[in-house]
Amino acid sequence: MSSIWLAGYGLTQSETSVDHPRADRLVQGNPKRLTESLYEHPNMNCGIWRCEVGAWHIQFADNKQEFFQMIEGVVRLHDQLTQTFIEIQAGEAGIIPPGFKGTFEVVEAVKKYFVVVEV
Protein backbone atom coordinates (compact mmCIF):
# COMPACT_ATOMS: atom_id res chain seq x y z
CA MET A 1 0.00 0.00 0.00
CA SER A 2 1.29 3.47 -0.81
CA SER A 3 0.59 6.72 0.97
CA ILE A 4 1.02 10.39 0.26
CA TRP A 5 3.19 12.30 2.75
CA LEU A 6 3.83 15.94 3.53
CA ALA A 7 7.63 16.28 3.42
CA GLY A 8 9.21 17.11 6.75
CA TYR A 9 6.44 15.76 8.97
CA GLY A 10 7.17 12.45 10.68
CA LEU A 11 8.75 9.77 8.50
CA THR A 12 12.54 9.94 8.51
CA GLN A 13 13.12 13.66 8.94
CA SER A 14 16.46 14.32 10.57
CA GLU A 15 18.04 17.36 12.18
CA THR A 16 19.95 19.84 10.10
CA SER A 17 23.50 18.66 9.40
CA VAL A 18 26.42 21.04 8.92
CA ASP A 19 29.53 20.37 6.86
CA HIS A 20 32.16 21.93 4.59
CA PRO A 21 33.62 20.72 1.28
CA ARG A 22 36.54 18.32 1.63
CA ALA A 23 39.88 20.14 1.65
CA ASP A 24 41.10 18.26 -1.44
CA ARG A 25 38.06 19.52 -3.41
CA LEU A 26 38.10 23.18 -2.37
CA VAL A 27 38.55 25.77 -5.10
CA GLN A 28 37.51 28.95 -3.28
CA GLY A 29 36.62 29.72 0.35
CA ASN A 30 35.48 27.13 2.87
CA PRO A 31 31.70 27.50 2.74
CA LYS A 32 29.48 26.18 5.50
CA ARG A 33 26.74 23.92 4.12
CA LEU A 34 23.51 23.10 5.98
CA THR A 35 21.34 20.18 4.89
CA GLU A 36 17.85 19.67 6.26
CA SER A 37 16.53 16.29 5.17
CA LEU A 38 12.76 16.31 4.65
CA TYR A 39 12.38 12.76 3.37
CA GLU A 40 14.73 9.81 2.99
CA HIS A 41 14.24 6.57 1.11
CA PRO A 42 16.84 3.95 0.16
CA ASN A 43 17.07 5.44 -3.36
CA MET A 44 16.00 9.05 -2.78
CA ASN A 45 16.69 11.95 -0.46
CA CYS A 46 15.07 15.37 -0.54
CA GLY A 47 15.23 18.46 1.58
CA ILE A 48 16.47 22.02 1.88
CA TRP A 49 20.13 22.92 1.41
CA ARG A 50 21.82 26.20 2.31
CA CYS A 51 25.38 27.24 1.51
CA GLU A 52 27.72 30.20 1.86
CA VAL A 53 29.74 31.65 -1.04
CA GLY A 54 32.56 29.39 -2.28
CA ALA A 55 33.45 26.74 -4.86
CA TRP A 56 34.50 23.07 -4.89
CA HIS A 57 34.90 20.18 -7.30
CA ILE A 58 32.08 17.63 -7.52
CA GLN A 59 31.81 14.22 -9.14
CA PHE A 60 28.49 12.37 -9.28
CA ALA A 61 28.37 8.59 -9.46
CA ASP A 62 26.99 7.07 -12.66
CA ASN A 63 23.85 6.01 -10.78
CA LYS A 64 23.16 9.33 -8.99
CA GLN A 65 21.43 12.51 -10.15
CA GLU A 66 19.98 15.62 -8.55
CA PHE A 67 17.10 17.94 -9.35
CA PHE A 68 17.04 21.24 -7.46
CA GLN A 69 14.87 24.37 -7.31
CA MET A 70 16.63 27.58 -6.27
CA ILE A 71 14.80 29.55 -3.57
CA GLU A 72 17.51 32.15 -2.93
CA GLY A 73 20.94 32.94 -4.35
CA VAL A 74 22.97 32.13 -7.44
CA VAL A 75 25.07 29.08 -8.37
CA ARG A 76 27.20 28.20 -11.35
CA LEU A 77 27.76 24.62 -12.43
CA HIS A 78 31.03 24.35 -14.36
CA ASP A 79 31.21 21.27 -16.61
CA GLN A 80 34.72 19.79 -16.68
CA LEU A 81 34.06 17.99 -19.98
CA THR A 82 32.78 20.95 -22.04
CA GLN A 83 34.63 23.70 -20.13
CA THR A 84 31.35 25.67 -19.97
CA PHE A 85 29.06 26.66 -17.12
CA ILE A 86 25.41 27.44 -16.50
CA GLU A 87 24.18 29.97 -13.97
CA ILE A 88 21.05 29.17 -11.98
CA GLN A 89 19.26 31.87 -10.00
CA ALA A 90 16.39 32.05 -7.52
CA GLY A 91 13.20 30.88 -9.19
CA GLU A 92 15.04 28.59 -11.61
CA ALA A 93 15.74 24.86 -11.43
CA GLY A 94 18.66 22.70 -12.48
CA ILE A 95 19.65 19.09 -12.90
CA ILE A 96 23.04 17.55 -12.17
CA PRO A 97 23.13 14.42 -14.34
CA PRO A 98 24.64 11.02 -13.53
CA GLY A 99 28.43 10.95 -13.95
CA PHE A 100 28.77 14.76 -13.88
CA LYS A 101 32.26 16.08 -13.15
CA GLY A 102 32.90 19.74 -12.58
CA THR A 103 32.82 22.59 -10.11
CA PHE A 104 29.92 23.79 -7.97
CA GLU A 105 30.28 27.54 -7.41
CA VAL A 106 28.05 29.47 -5.01
CA VAL A 107 28.09 33.07 -6.27
CA GLU A 108 25.48 34.38 -3.78
CA ALA A 109 24.44 32.53 -0.62
CA VAL A 110 22.07 29.72 -1.60
CA LYS A 111 18.90 28.13 -0.33
CA LYS A 112 17.43 25.38 -2.50
CA TYR A 113 15.08 22.43 -2.49
CA PHE A 114 16.84 19.28 -3.67
CA VAL A 115 15.93 15.76 -4.69
CA VAL A 116 18.77 13.27 -5.12
CA VAL A 117 17.91 9.97 -6.78
CA GLU A 118 20.08 6.87 -7.07
CA VAL A 119 19.17 4.13 -9.52
PDB file of C-alpha atoms in Angstrom, residues 49-94:
ATOM      1  CA  TRP A  49      20.130  22.919   1.409  1.00  0.00           C
ATOM      2  CA  ARG A  50      21.825  26.196   2.311  1.00  0.00           C
ATOM      3  CA  CYS A  51      25.377  27.238   1.509  1.00  0.00           C
ATOM      4  CA  GLU A  52      27.721  30.202   1.861  1.00  0.00           C
ATOM      5  CA  VAL A  53      29.736  31.645  -1.040  1.00  0.00           C
ATOM      6  CA  GLY A  54      32.560  29.391  -2.281  1.00  0.00           C
ATOM      7  CA  ALA A  55      33.449  26.743  -4.859  1.00  0.00           C
ATOM      8  CA  TRP A  56      34.505  23.072  -4.885  1.00  0.00           C
ATOM      9  CA  HIS A  57      34.898  20.180  -7.303  1.00  0.00           C
ATOM     10  CA  ILE A  58      32.078  17.633  -7.519  1.00  0.00           C
ATOM     11  CA  GLN A  59      31.809  14.223  -9.141  1.00  0.00           C
ATOM     12  CA  PHE A  60      28.494  12.371  -9.279  1.00  0.00           C
ATOM     13  CA  ALA A  61      28.371   8.589  -9.461  1.00  0.00           C
ATOM     14  CA  ASP A  62      26.989   7.072 -12.661  1.00  0.00           C
ATOM     15  CA  ASN A  63      23.847   6.008 -10.777  1.00  0.00           C
ATOM     16  CA  LYS A  64      23.164   9.329  -8.993  1.00  0.00           C
ATOM     17  CA  GLN A  65      21.433  12.513 -10.147  1.00  0.00           C
ATOM     18  CA  GLU A  66      19.977  15.623  -8.550  1.00  0.00           C
ATOM     19  CA  PHE A  67      17.101  17.944  -9.355  1.00  0.00           C
ATOM     20  CA  PHE A  68      17.043  21.244  -7.460  1.00  0.00           C
ATOM     21  CA  GLN A  69      14.869  24.367  -7.312  1.00  0.00           C
ATOM     22  CA  MET A  70      16.631  27.576  -6.270  1.00  0.00           C
ATOM     23  CA  ILE A  71      14.801  29.545  -3.570  1.00  0.00           C
ATOM     24  CA  GLU A  72      17.511  32.147  -2.933  1.00  0.00           C
ATOM     25  CA  GLY A  73      20.937  32.936  -4.349  1.00  0.00           C
ATOM     26  CA  VAL A  74      22.971  32.131  -7.443  1.00  0.00           C
ATOM     27  CA  VAL A  75      25.069  29.083  -8.366  1.00  0.00           C
ATOM     28  CA  ARG A  76      27.196  28.204 -11.352  1.00  0.00           C
ATOM     29  CA  LEU A  77      27.761  24.622 -12.431  1.00  0.00           C
ATOM     30  CA  HIS A  78      31.033  24.347 -14.357  1.00  0.00           C
ATOM     31  CA  ASP A  79      31.213  21.272 -16.608  1.00  0.00           C
ATOM     32  CA  GLN A  80      34.723  19.792 -16.680  1.00  0.00           C
ATOM     33  CA  LEU A  81      34.060  17.993 -19.985  1.00  0.00           C
ATOM     34  CA  THR A  82      32.776  20.946 -22.035  1.00  0.00           C
ATOM     35  CA  GLN A  83      34.628  23.703 -20.130  1.00  0.00           C
ATOM     36  CA  THR A  84      31.348  25.672 -19.972  1.00  0.00           C
ATOM     37  CA  PHE A  85      29.063  26.657 -17.124  1.00  0.00           C
ATOM     38  CA  ILE A  86      25.413  27.443 -16.503  1.00  0.00           C
ATOM     39  CA  GLU A  87      24.178  29.967 -13.965  1.00  0.00           C
ATOM     40  CA  ILE A  88      21.048  29.167 -11.978  1.00  0.00           C
ATOM     41  CA  GLN A  89      19.262  31.875 -10.003  1.00  0.00           C
ATOM     42  CA  ALA A  90      16.394  32.049  -7.521  1.00  0.00           C
ATOM     43  CA  GLY A  91      13.199  30.878  -9.187  1.00  0.00           C
ATOM     44  CA  GLU A  92      15.041  28.586 -11.610  1.00  0.00           C
ATOM     45  CA  ALA A  93      15.738  24.861 -11.431  1.00  0.00           C
ATOM     46  CA  GLY A  94      18.656  22.698 -12.483  1.00  0.00           C
TER      47      GLY A  94
END
